[in-house]
């Protein structure tokens, strides 16, 4: 079999790339190791930059997002029981849209099926071959049979644990990493959100976040030690701890209930360079991870795909490799700024165990400067709504 571009992974990065290339008449096949329902069952974040929304709409999957997405012109940061609003719209002219990553994935899967572009779910033992040649190939097994396909390019959209990055010889890859000594315990609940906008809380008992998926479904997070497990936390214990970290007004409005999902995620910053090796390109979590504090994970995957899709379309339309040759450097320039912002937000808002008195004082000074300085608020807002591609 032969196609033009093989995409490994049917997460938001792989699906968005598949549709943007399909729209330009470029053939793709997506190979996904998990069943479709498993991919749709993963609960992830849901803050979309305008650039991400524009790409999803360009891919033809923006109808439900426009109808159900919540436009947020700002967010609140709480410290010492006082909430301070960061006015994205006023400071940058831009907003973000709250719409679950699961819904984005579902919408992209629907348009891919509707246009008949192929996705192989439960494609096991995916192997990428001859990536330094002019005609790489990818092999996999499914239903006990072995398959192989030749192509021009392979794009690894297979996340942090995928096969693609591992295909690049270690001697040709540089990785940068920062692990954090705490995690986020998140729950999803079918109750109206506690506030119109998100509330990021720096509290002496640890970070907390009040977020939402819709006007009837809310998402809450608590910073907790990395050694703990979601099973250690009953719903009651979660609500009791959340109310201890929120201001009285929020507590009075908080509607609690049984969690429909509960999970604990470690926080990590990670970047792999370069994002290209021969005819293999990496996009999304396959090349970089950000802690969720800056809401950048999905948006970085989208910007990678935005830059790479234009480069592939240029290659097939004009035979020029210029875009492909500059993809890694251009994507990494934006990625490192988002890594820096996500690390800064994490430092600013979390209780860092064993932090020295000096570090704690710096954190408080950073918060007080933020709340008093329009320049500092503009910098935060500019990064939160999304830096240019
Ligand atoms: N073969 C085939 N598919 C694979 C393989 C493999 N060896 N390894 C992983 N996959 C699939 C996974 O099952 C998953 O469905 O690749 C997909 C990767 O999807 P994501 O992890 O969602 O990564 P990405 O599309 O880059 O999206 C990044 O996801 O984790 C969030 O915060 C992150 O929002 C960001 C977004
Ligand atoms: C979420 O809604 O899941 C969410 C929102 C903002 C973040 C992280 C997660 O920074």
CSV table of C-alpha atoms and ligand atoms in Angstrom, one decimal:
chain,number,residue,atom,x,y,z
A,1,UNK,CA,0.0,0.0,0.0
A,2,UNK,CA,1.1,3.6,-0.5
A,3,UNK,CA,0.0,7.0,0.7
A,4,UNK,CA,1.6,10.4,1.0
A,5,UNK,CA,1.7,11.0,4.8
A,6,UNK,CA,1.4,8.4,7.5
A,7,UNK,CA,0.2,9.9,10.9
A,8,UNK,CA,0.9,7.9,14.1
A,9,UNK,CA,-1.7,8.7,16.7
A,10,UNK,CA,-5.3,9.7,16.6
A,11,UNK,CA,-5.2,12.3,19.4
A,12,UNK,CA,-6.0,16.0,18.7
A,13,UNK,CA,-2.6,16.6,16.9
A,14,UNK,CA,-2.9,13.6,14.5
A,15,UNK,CA,-6.6,14.2,13.7
A,16,UNK,CA,-6.2,18.0,13.2
A,17,UNK,CA,-3.2,17.4,10.9
A,18,UNK,CA,-5.1,14.7,9.0
A,19,UNK,CA,-8.0,17.1,8.2
A,20,UNK,CA,-5.9,20.1,7.3
A,21,UNK,CA,-3.9,17.9,4.8
A,22,UNK,CA,-7.1,16.3,3.5
A,23,UNK,CA,-8.6,19.7,2.8
A,24,UNK,CA,-5.6,20.3,0.5
A,25,UNK,CA,-6.0,17.0,-1.3
A,26,UNK,CA,-3.1,15.3,0.5
A,27,UNK,CA,-3.6,11.6,1.3
A,28,UNK,CA,-3.0,10.4,4.8
A,29,UNK,CA,-3.7,7.4,6.9
A,30,UNK,CA,-3.8,7.5,10.8
A,31,UNK,CA,-2.6,4.6,12.8
A,32,UNK,CA,-3.9,4.5,16.4
A,33,UNK,CA,-2.9,1.7,18.8
A,34,UNK,CA,-6.1,2.1,21.0
A,35,UNK,CA,-9.7,1.5,20.2
A,36,UNK,CA,-11.7,4.6,19.3
A,37,UNK,CA,-13.7,4.7,22.5
A,38,UNK,CA,-10.6,4.5,24.6
A,39,UNK,CA,-9.2,7.6,22.8
A,40,UNK,CA,-12.5,9.4,23.4
A,41,UNK,CA,-12.7,8.3,27.0
A,42,UNK,CA,-9.6,10.3,28.1
A,43,UNK,CA,-10.4,13.4,30.1
A,44,UNK,CA,-8.0,16.3,29.3
A,45,UNK,CA,-8.1,20.0,29.6
A,46,UNK,CA,-10.2,22.5,27.6
A,47,UNK,CA,-8.9,26.0,27.1
A,48,UNK,CA,-8.5,26.9,23.4
A,49,UNK,CA,-6.5,29.8,22.1
A,50,UNK,CA,-8.0,31.7,19.1
A,51,UNK,CA,-5.3,30.3,16.9
A,52,UNK,CA,-6.3,26.7,17.8
A,53,UNK,CA,-10.0,27.5,17.2
A,54,UNK,CA,-9.1,28.9,13.8
A,55,UNK,CA,-7.3,25.7,12.8
A,56,UNK,CA,-10.1,23.5,14.0
A,57,UNK,CA,-12.6,25.6,12.0
A,58,UNK,CA,-10.2,25.4,8.9
A,59,UNK,CA,-10.3,21.6,9.4
A,60,UNK,CA,-14.1,21.8,9.2
A,61,UNK,CA,-14.7,20.7,12.8
A,62,UNK,CA,-15.7,24.0,14.4
A,63,UNK,CA,-19.5,24.0,14.3
A,64,UNK,CA,-20.2,22.5,17.8
A,65,UNK,CA,-17.3,24.4,19.3
A,66,UNK,CA,-18.8,27.7,18.1
A,67,UNK,CA,-22.2,26.7,19.5
A,68,UNK,CA,-21.2,25.1,22.8
A,69,UNK,CA,-17.8,26.7,23.6
A,70,UNK,CA,-17.8,29.3,26.3
A,71,UNK,CA,-15.9,32.6,25.5
A,72,UNK,CA,-13.8,33.7,28.4
A,73,UNK,CA,-12.5,37.3,28.3
A,74,UNK,CA,-10.5,36.9,31.5
A,75,UNK,CA,-9.5,34.7,34.4
A,76,UNK,CA,-9.2,35.1,38.2
A,77,UNK,CA,-6.1,34.5,40.3
A,78,UNK,CA,-6.7,34.1,44.1
A,79,UNK,CA,-4.2,34.7,46.8
A,80,UNK,CA,-4.8,35.3,50.5
A,81,UNK,CA,-8.5,34.7,50.0
A,82,UNK,CA,-8.7,37.6,47.5
A,83,UNK,CA,-9.5,37.2,43.8
A,84,UNK,CA,-7.7,39.4,41.2
A,85,UNK,CA,-9.1,39.4,37.6
A,86,UNK,CA,-6.8,39.3,34.6
A,87,UNK,CA,-8.7,41.0,31.8
A,88,UNK,CA,-7.5,39.2,28.7
A,89,UNK,CA,-9.9,41.1,26.4
A,90,UNK,CA,-9.0,44.5,27.8
A,91,UNK,CA,-5.3,43.9,27.9
A,92,UNK,CA,-4.8,42.0,24.6
A,93,UNK,CA,-8.1,42.3,22.6
A,94,UNK,CA,-8.3,38.5,22.6
A,95,UNK,CA,-10.2,35.8,24.5
A,96,UNK,CA,-10.0,32.1,25.0
A,97,UNK,CA,-12.7,29.5,24.4
A,98,UNK,CA,-13.6,26.8,27.0
A,99,UNK,CA,-14.4,23.6,25.2
A,100,UNK,CA,-13.2,20.1,26.3
A,101,UNK,CA,-10.3,18.4,24.5
A,102,UNK,CA,-12.5,15.3,24.4
A,103,UNK,CA,-15.1,17.2,22.4
A,104,UNK,CA,-12.4,18.5,20.0
A,105,UNK,CA,-11.2,15.0,19.5
A,106,UNK,CA,-14.8,13.7,18.9
A,107,UNK,CA,-15.5,16.5,16.4
A,108,UNK,CA,-12.3,15.8,14.4
A,109,UNK,CA,-13.0,12.1,14.4
A,110,UNK,CA,-16.5,12.8,13.0
A,111,UNK,CA,-15.3,15.0,10.1
A,112,UNK,CA,-12.6,12.4,9.3
A,113,UNK,CA,-15.1,9.6,9.1
A,114,UNK,CA,-17.5,11.8,7.1
A,115,UNK,CA,-14.8,12.5,4.5
A,116,UNK,CA,-13.8,8.8,4.3
A,117,UNK,CA,-10.2,9.4,5.2
A,118,UNK,CA,-8.7,6.2,6.7
A,119,UNK,CA,-7.9,5.6,10.4
A,120,UNK,CA,-6.8,2.2,11.7
A,121,UNK,CA,-7.7,1.8,15.3
A,122,UNK,CA,-6.0,-1.0,17.4
A,123,UNK,CA,-3.0,-0.8,15.1
A,124,UNK,CA,-0.4,-2.6,17.2
A,125,UNK,CA,3.4,-2.8,17.1
A,126,UNK,CA,3.7,0.2,14.8
A,127,UNK,CA,7.2,0.4,13.4
A,128,UNK,CA,8.7,3.2,11.3
A,129,UNK,CA,11.4,2.2,8.8
A,130,UNK,CA,13.9,3.8,6.3
A,131,UNK,CA,13.2,7.2,7.7
A,132,UNK,CA,16.4,8.6,6.2
A,133,UNK,CA,15.5,7.3,2.7
A,134,UNK,CA,13.3,9.0,0.1
A,135,UNK,CA,10.5,6.4,0.7
A,136,UNK,CA,10.0,5.5,4.3
A,137,UNK,CA,7.5,2.8,5.3
A,138,UNK,CA,5.4,2.0,8.4
A,139,UNK,CA,4.4,-1.5,9.5
A,140,UNK,CA,1.8,-2.6,12.0
A,141,UNK,CA,-0.3,-5.6,13.0
A,142,UNK,CA,-4.1,-5.7,13.4
A,143,UNK,CA,-6.5,-8.5,13.8
A,144,UNK,CA,-3.5,-10.9,13.8
A,145,UNK,CA,-2.4,-9.8,10.3
A,146,UNK,CA,0.7,-7.8,9.4
A,147,UNK,CA,0.5,-4.6,7.3
A,148,UNK,CA,3.0,-2.3,5.6
A,149,UNK,CA,2.6,1.0,3.8
A,150,UNK,CA,5.0,3.1,1.9
A,151,UNK,CA,4.8,6.9,2.1
A,152,UNK,CA,6.7,10.2,1.6
A,153,UNK,CA,6.5,11.4,5.2
A,154,UNK,CA,5.7,10.1,8.7
A,155,UNK,CA,4.4,12.4,11.4
A,156,UNK,CA,4.6,11.2,15.0
A,157,UNK,CA,1.5,12.5,16.8
A,158,UNK,CA,1.7,9.6,19.2
A,159,UNK,CA,2.2,11.4,22.5
A,160,UNK,CA,4.9,11.2,25.1
A,161,UNK,CA,5.0,7.4,25.3
A,162,UNK,CA,4.7,6.9,21.5
A,163,UNK,CA,7.1,5.0,19.2
A,164,UNK,CA,8.0,8.0,16.9
A,165,UNK,CA,10.4,9.9,19.2
A,166,UNK,CA,12.0,6.5,20.1
A,167,UNK,CA,12.6,5.9,16.4
A,168,UNK,CA,15.1,8.9,16.4
A,169,UNK,CA,18.6,7.7,17.3
A,170,UNK,CA,19.4,8.9,20.8
A,171,UNK,CA,22.6,10.4,19.5
A,172,UNK,CA,20.6,12.7,17.2
A,173,UNK,CA,18.1,13.8,19.9
A,174,UNK,CA,18.5,16.3,22.7
A,175,UNK,CA,16.0,16.3,25.5
A,176,UNK,CA,15.3,18.8,28.3
A,177,UNK,CA,13.2,17.9,31.3
A,178,UNK,CA,11.9,19.3,34.6
A,179,UNK,CA,9.8,17.2,36.9
A,180,UNK,CA,7.7,18.7,39.7
A,181,UNK,CA,7.3,17.1,43.2
A,182,UNK,CA,3.5,17.4,43.1
A,183,UNK,CA,0.6,16.4,41.0
A,184,UNK,CA,-2.9,17.6,40.1
A,185,UNK,CA,-5.8,15.6,41.4
A,186,UNK,CA,-8.7,16.4,39.1
A,187,UNK,CA,-12.5,15.6,39.3
A,188,UNK,CA,-15.3,16.1,36.8
A,189,UNK,CA,-18.8,16.7,38.3
A,190,UNK,CA,-22.2,17.3,36.7
A,191,UNK,CA,-22.7,20.5,38.6
A,192,UNK,CA,-22.8,24.2,37.5
A,193,UNK,CA,-19.3,25.9,37.8
A,194,UNK,CA,-18.6,27.9,41.0
A,195,UNK,CA,-17.8,31.1,38.9
A,196,UNK,CA,-18.2,32.6,35.4
A,197,UNK,CA,-14.5,32.4,34.8
A,198,UNK,CA,-11.7,30.1,35.9
A,199,UNK,CA,-10.1,30.6,39.3
A,200,UNK,CA,-6.4,29.8,39.8
A,201,UNK,CA,-5.7,29.6,43.6
A,202,UNK,CA,-2.4,30.0,45.4
A,203,UNK,CA,-3.2,28.8,48.9
A,204,UNK,CA,-0.9,27.8,51.9
A,205,UNK,CA,-2.4,24.3,51.7
A,206,UNK,CA,-1.5,24.1,48.0
A,207,UNK,CA,-2.8,25.1,44.5
A,208,UNK,CA,-6.4,24.7,43.4
A,209,UNK,CA,-8.2,25.4,40.1
A,210,UNK,CA,-11.9,25.9,39.5
A,211,UNK,CA,-12.6,25.2,35.8
A,212,UNK,CA,-15.5,24.0,33.7
A,213,UNK,CA,-16.6,22.1,30.6
A,214,UNK,CA,-20.0,23.8,30.2
A,215,UNK,CA,-22.6,25.7,32.3
A,216,UNK,CA,-23.7,22.4,33.9
A,217,UNK,CA,-20.4,20.4,34.1
A,218,UNK,CA,-17.4,21.5,36.2
A,219,UNK,CA,-13.8,20.5,36.6
A,220,UNK,CA,-11.8,21.1,39.8
A,221,UNK,CA,-8.1,20.4,40.6
A,222,UNK,CA,-6.1,20.2,43.8
A,223,UNK,CA,-2.4,20.2,44.1
A,224,UNK,CA,-1.4,17.0,46.0
A,225,UNK,CA,1.8,15.1,46.8
A,226,UNK,CA,3.0,13.0,43.8
A,227,UNK,CA,3.1,9.9,46.0
A,228,UNK,CA,-0.7,9.9,46.5
A,229,UNK,CA,-3.3,8.1,44.4
A,230,UNK,CA,-6.7,9.2,43.2
A,231,UNK,CA,-8.2,6.2,45.1
A,232,UNK,CA,-6.9,7.7,48.3
A,233,UNK,CA,-9.3,10.5,47.8
A,234,UNK,CA,-13.1,10.1,48.5
A,235,UNK,CA,-15.3,12.7,46.9
A,236,UNK,CA,-16.0,14.1,50.4
A,237,UNK,CA,-12.3,14.4,51.2
A,238,UNK,CA,-11.9,16.2,47.9
A,239,UNK,CA,-14.7,18.7,48.5
A,240,UNK,CA,-13.6,19.3,52.1
A,241,UNK,CA,-10.0,20.1,51.0
A,242,UNK,CA,-11.2,22.3,48.1
A,243,UNK,CA,-13.4,24.4,50.4
A,244,UNK,CA,-10.4,24.9,52.7
A,245,UNK,CA,-8.5,26.5,49.8
A,246,UNK,CA,-11.3,28.7,48.3
A,247,UNK,CA,-12.5,32.1,49.5
A,248,UNK,CA,-15.8,32.3,51.4
A,249,UNK,CA,-17.8,33.7,48.5
A,250,UNK,CA,-16.7,30.8,46.3
A,251,UNK,CA,-17.4,28.3,49.0
A,252,UNK,CA,-20.9,29.7,49.4
A,253,UNK,CA,-21.6,29.2,45.7
A,254,UNK,CA,-19.8,25.8,45.3
A,255,UNK,CA,-22.2,23.0,44.2
A,256,UNK,CA,-20.7,19.6,45.1
A,257,UNK,CA,-21.8,16.2,44.0
A,258,UNK,CA,-20.5,12.7,43.0
A,259,UNK,CA,-17.5,12.7,40.7
A,260,UNK,CA,-17.9,11.3,37.2
A,261,UNK,CA,-14.2,11.1,36.7
A,262,UNK,CA,-11.3,11.4,39.1
A,263,UNK,CA,-7.6,11.2,38.2
A,264,UNK,CA,-4.2,12.3,39.4
A,265,UNK,CA,-1.7,13.6,36.8
A,266,UNK,CA,2.0,14.3,37.5
A,267,UNK,CA,3.4,17.7,36.4
A,268,UNK,CA,6.2,17.6,33.9
A,269,UNK,CA,8.0,20.0,31.5
A,270,UNK,CA,9.7,18.2,28.6
A,271,UNK,CA,11.1,19.2,25.2
A,272,UNK,CA,12.8,17.0,22.6
A,273,UNK,CA,14.9,18.6,19.8
A,274,UNK,CA,15.0,18.5,16.8
A,275,UNK,CA,11.4,17.7,15.9
A,276,UNK,CA,12.5,16.2,12.6
A,277,UNK,CA,14.7,13.3,11.7
A,278,UNK,CA,14.9,12.6,7.9
A,279,UNK,CA,11.3,12.1,6.7
A,280,UNK,CA,9.9,11.8,10.3
A,281,UNK,CA,8.4,14.8,12.0
A,282,UNK,CA,7.2,15.0,15.6
A,283,UNK,CA,4.1,17.1,16.7
A,284,UNK,CA,2.4,17.6,20.0
A,285,UNK,CA,3.1,15.6,23.1
A,286,UNK,CA,5.4,13.4,21.1
A,287,UNK,CA,7.9,16.3,21.3
A,288,UNK,CA,6.9,18.3,24.3
A,289,UNK,CA,5.0,18.3,27.6
A,290,UNK,CA,4.0,21.3,29.6
A,291,UNK,CA,2.6,21.4,33.1
A,292,UNK,CA,-1.2,22.2,32.8
A,293,UNK,CA,-1.0,25.4,34.8
A,294,UNK,CA,-0.7,27.5,31.6
A,295,UNK,CA,-3.3,25.6,29.7
A,296,UNK,CA,-0.9,25.2,26.8
A,297,UNK,CA,-0.8,21.4,26.0
A,298,UNK,CA,-3.5,21.2,23.4
A,299,UNK,CA,-2.7,24.7,22.0
A,300,UNK,CA,1.0,23.8,21.4
A,301,UNK,CA,-0.1,20.6,19.6
A,302,UNK,CA,-2.3,22.7,17.4
A,303,UNK,CA,0.4,25.3,16.6
A,304,UNK,CA,2.9,22.5,15.7
A,305,UNK,CA,0.2,21.1,13.3
A,306,UNK,CA,-0.5,24.6,12.0
A,307,UNK,CA,3.1,25.1,11.0
A,308,UNK,CA,3.7,21.5,9.8
A,309,UNK,CA,0.5,21.3,7.7
A,310,UNK,CA,1.4,24.5,5.8
A,311,UNK,CA,4.9,23.2,5.2
A,312,UNK,CA,3.6,19.9,3.8
A,313,UNK,CA,1.0,21.6,1.7
A,314,UNK,CA,3.8,23.9,0.3
A,315,UNK,CA,5.9,20.9,-0.4
A,316,UNK,CA,3.2,19.1,-2.4
A,317,UNK,CA,1.9,22.3,-4.1
A,318,UNK,CA,5.2,24.0,-5.0
A,319,UNK,CA,7.8,21.2,-4.5
A,320,UNK,CA,9.6,23.5,-2.0
A,321,UNK,CA,11.2,22.0,1.1
A,322,UNK,CA,11.7,25.4,2.8
A,323,UNK,CA,8.8,25.0,5.2
A,324,UNK,CA,9.7,21.5,6.1
A,325,UNK,CA,13.4,22.5,6.6
A,326,UNK,CA,12.4,25.3,9.0
A,327,UNK,CA,9.6,23.4,10.8
A,328,UNK,CA,11.5,22.2,13.8
A,329,UNK,CA,13.2,25.6,14.5
A,330,UNK,CA,9.9,27.5,14.1
A,331,UNK,CA,7.8,25.2,16.2
A,332,UNK,CA,10.5,25.1,19.0
A,333,UNK,CA,10.7,28.9,19.1
A,334,UNK,CA,7.0,29.0,20.2
A,335,UNK,CA,7.2,25.8,22.3
A,336,UNK,CA,10.0,27.2,24.5
A,337,UNK,CA,8.0,30.4,25.2
A,338,UNK,CA,5.0,28.3,26.2
A,339,UNK,CA,7.3,26.1,28.3
A,340,UNK,CA,8.6,29.2,30.1
A,341,UNK,CA,5.1,30.6,30.7
A,342,UNK,CA,3.8,27.2,32.0
A,343,UNK,CA,6.8,26.8,34.3
A,344,UNK,CA,6.4,30.4,35.6
A,345,UNK,CA,2.7,29.9,36.3
A,346,UNK,CA,3.5,26.7,38.1
A,347,UNK,CA,6.2,28.4,40.2
A,348,UNK,CA,3.8,31.3,41.0
A,349,UNK,CA,0.8,29.3,42.0
A,350,UNK,CA,2.0,26.1,43.7
A,351,UNK,CA,3.2,25.3,47.2
A,352,UNK,CA,6.7,24.1,46.5
A,353,UNK,CA,7.6,21.5,49.2
A,354,UNK,CA,11.0,22.3,50.9
A,355,UNK,CA,10.9,25.8,49.3
A,356,UNK,CA,13.2,28.1,51.2
A,357,UNK,CA,11.9,31.2,53.0
A,358,UNK,CA,13.6,33.2,50.3
A,359,UNK,CA,11.8,31.3,47.5
A,360,UNK,CA,8.4,31.8,49.3
A,361,UNK,CA,9.1,35.5,49.6
A,362,UNK,CA,9.9,35.7,45.9
A,363,UNK,CA,6.6,33.9,45.1
A,364,UNK,CA,4.6,36.4,47.2
A,365,UNK,CA,6.5,39.3,45.6
A,366,UNK,CA,5.7,37.9,42.2
A,367,UNK,CA,2.0,37.7,43.0
A,368,UNK,CA,1.9,41.2,44.5
A,369,UNK,CA,3.7,42.7,41.5
A,370,UNK,CA,1.3,40.9,39.2
A,371,UNK,CA,-1.8,42.3,41.0
A,372,UNK,CA,-0.4,45.9,40.9
A,373,UNK,CA,1.3,46.0,37.5
A,374,UNK,CA,-0.7,46.4,34.2
A,375,UNK,CA,2.5,45.4,32.4
A,376,UNK,CA,2.8,42.1,34.3
A,377,UNK,CA,-0.9,41.4,33.8
A,378,UNK,CA,-0.5,42.1,30.1
A,379,UNK,CA,2.4,39.7,29.8
A,380,UNK,CA,0.4,37.0,31.5
A,381,UNK,CA,-2.7,37.7,29.4
A,382,UNK,CA,-0.6,37.8,26.1
A,383,UNK,CA,0.9,34.3,26.9
A,384,UNK,CA,-2.4,32.9,28.1
A,385,UNK,CA,-4.4,33.9,25.0
A,386,UNK,CA,-1.6,32.6,22.8
A,387,UNK,CA,1.5,34.1,21.2
A,388,UNK,CA,1.7,34.4,17.4
A,389,UNK,CA,2.7,31.3,15.4
B,1,LIG,N1,1.2,3.5,17.9
B,1,LIG,C1,0.0,4.1,17.5
B,1,LIG,N2,-0.6,5.0,18.3
B,1,LIG,C2,0.0,5.4,19.4
B,1,LIG,C3,1.3,4.8,19.8
B,1,LIG,C4,1.8,3.8,19.0
B,1,LIG,N3,3.0,3.2,19.3
B,1,LIG,N4,1.6,5.4,21.0
B,1,LIG,C5,0.6,6.3,21.3
B,1,LIG,N5,-0.3,6.3,20.4
B,1,LIG,C6,-1.5,7.1,20.4
B,1,LIG,C7,-2.2,7.2,21.7
B,1,LIG,O1,-3.0,6.1,22.0
B,1,LIG,C8,-3.0,8.5,21.6
B,1,LIG,O2,-4.3,8.3,21.2
B,1,LIG,O3,-1.2,8.4,20.0
B,1,LIG,C9,-2.2,9.3,20.6
B,1,LIG,C10,-1.5,10.5,21.2
B,1,LIG,O4,-2.5,11.4,21.5
B,1,LIG,P1,-2.3,12.5,22.7
B,1,LIG,O5,-1.6,11.9,23.8
B,1,LIG,O6,-3.6,13.2,22.9
B,1,LIG,O7,-1.2,13.6,22.1
B,1,LIG,P2,-1.5,14.8,21.1
B,1,LIG,O8,-2.4,14.5,20.0
B,1,LIG,O9,-0.1,15.3,20.9
B,1,LIG,O10,-2.3,15.8,22.0
B,1,LIG,C11,-1.7,16.6,23.0
B,1,LIG,O11,-3.0,15.9,24.7
B,1,LIG,O12,-2.1,15.2,26.7
B,1,LIG,C12,-2.8,16.2,26.1
B,1,LIG,O13,-2.0,18.1,27.2
B,1,LIG,C13,-1.9,17.4,26.1
B,1,LIG,O14,-3.5,18.6,25.3
B,1,LIG,C14,-2.4,18.0,24.9
B,1,LIG,C15,-2.7,17.0,23.9
B,2,LIG,C1,-9.2,22.3,32.6
B,2,LIG,O1,-10.3,22.8,32.4
B,2,LIG,O2,-9.1,21.0,32.6
B,2,LIG,C2,-8.0,23.2,32.7
B,2,LIG,C3,-8.1,24.5,32.6
B,2,LIG,C4,-7.0,25.3,32.7
B,2,LIG,C5,-5.8,24.8,33.0
B,2,LIG,C6,-5.6,23.4,33.1
B,2,LIG,C7,-6.8,22.6,33.0
B,2,LIG,O3,-4.7,25.6,33.2
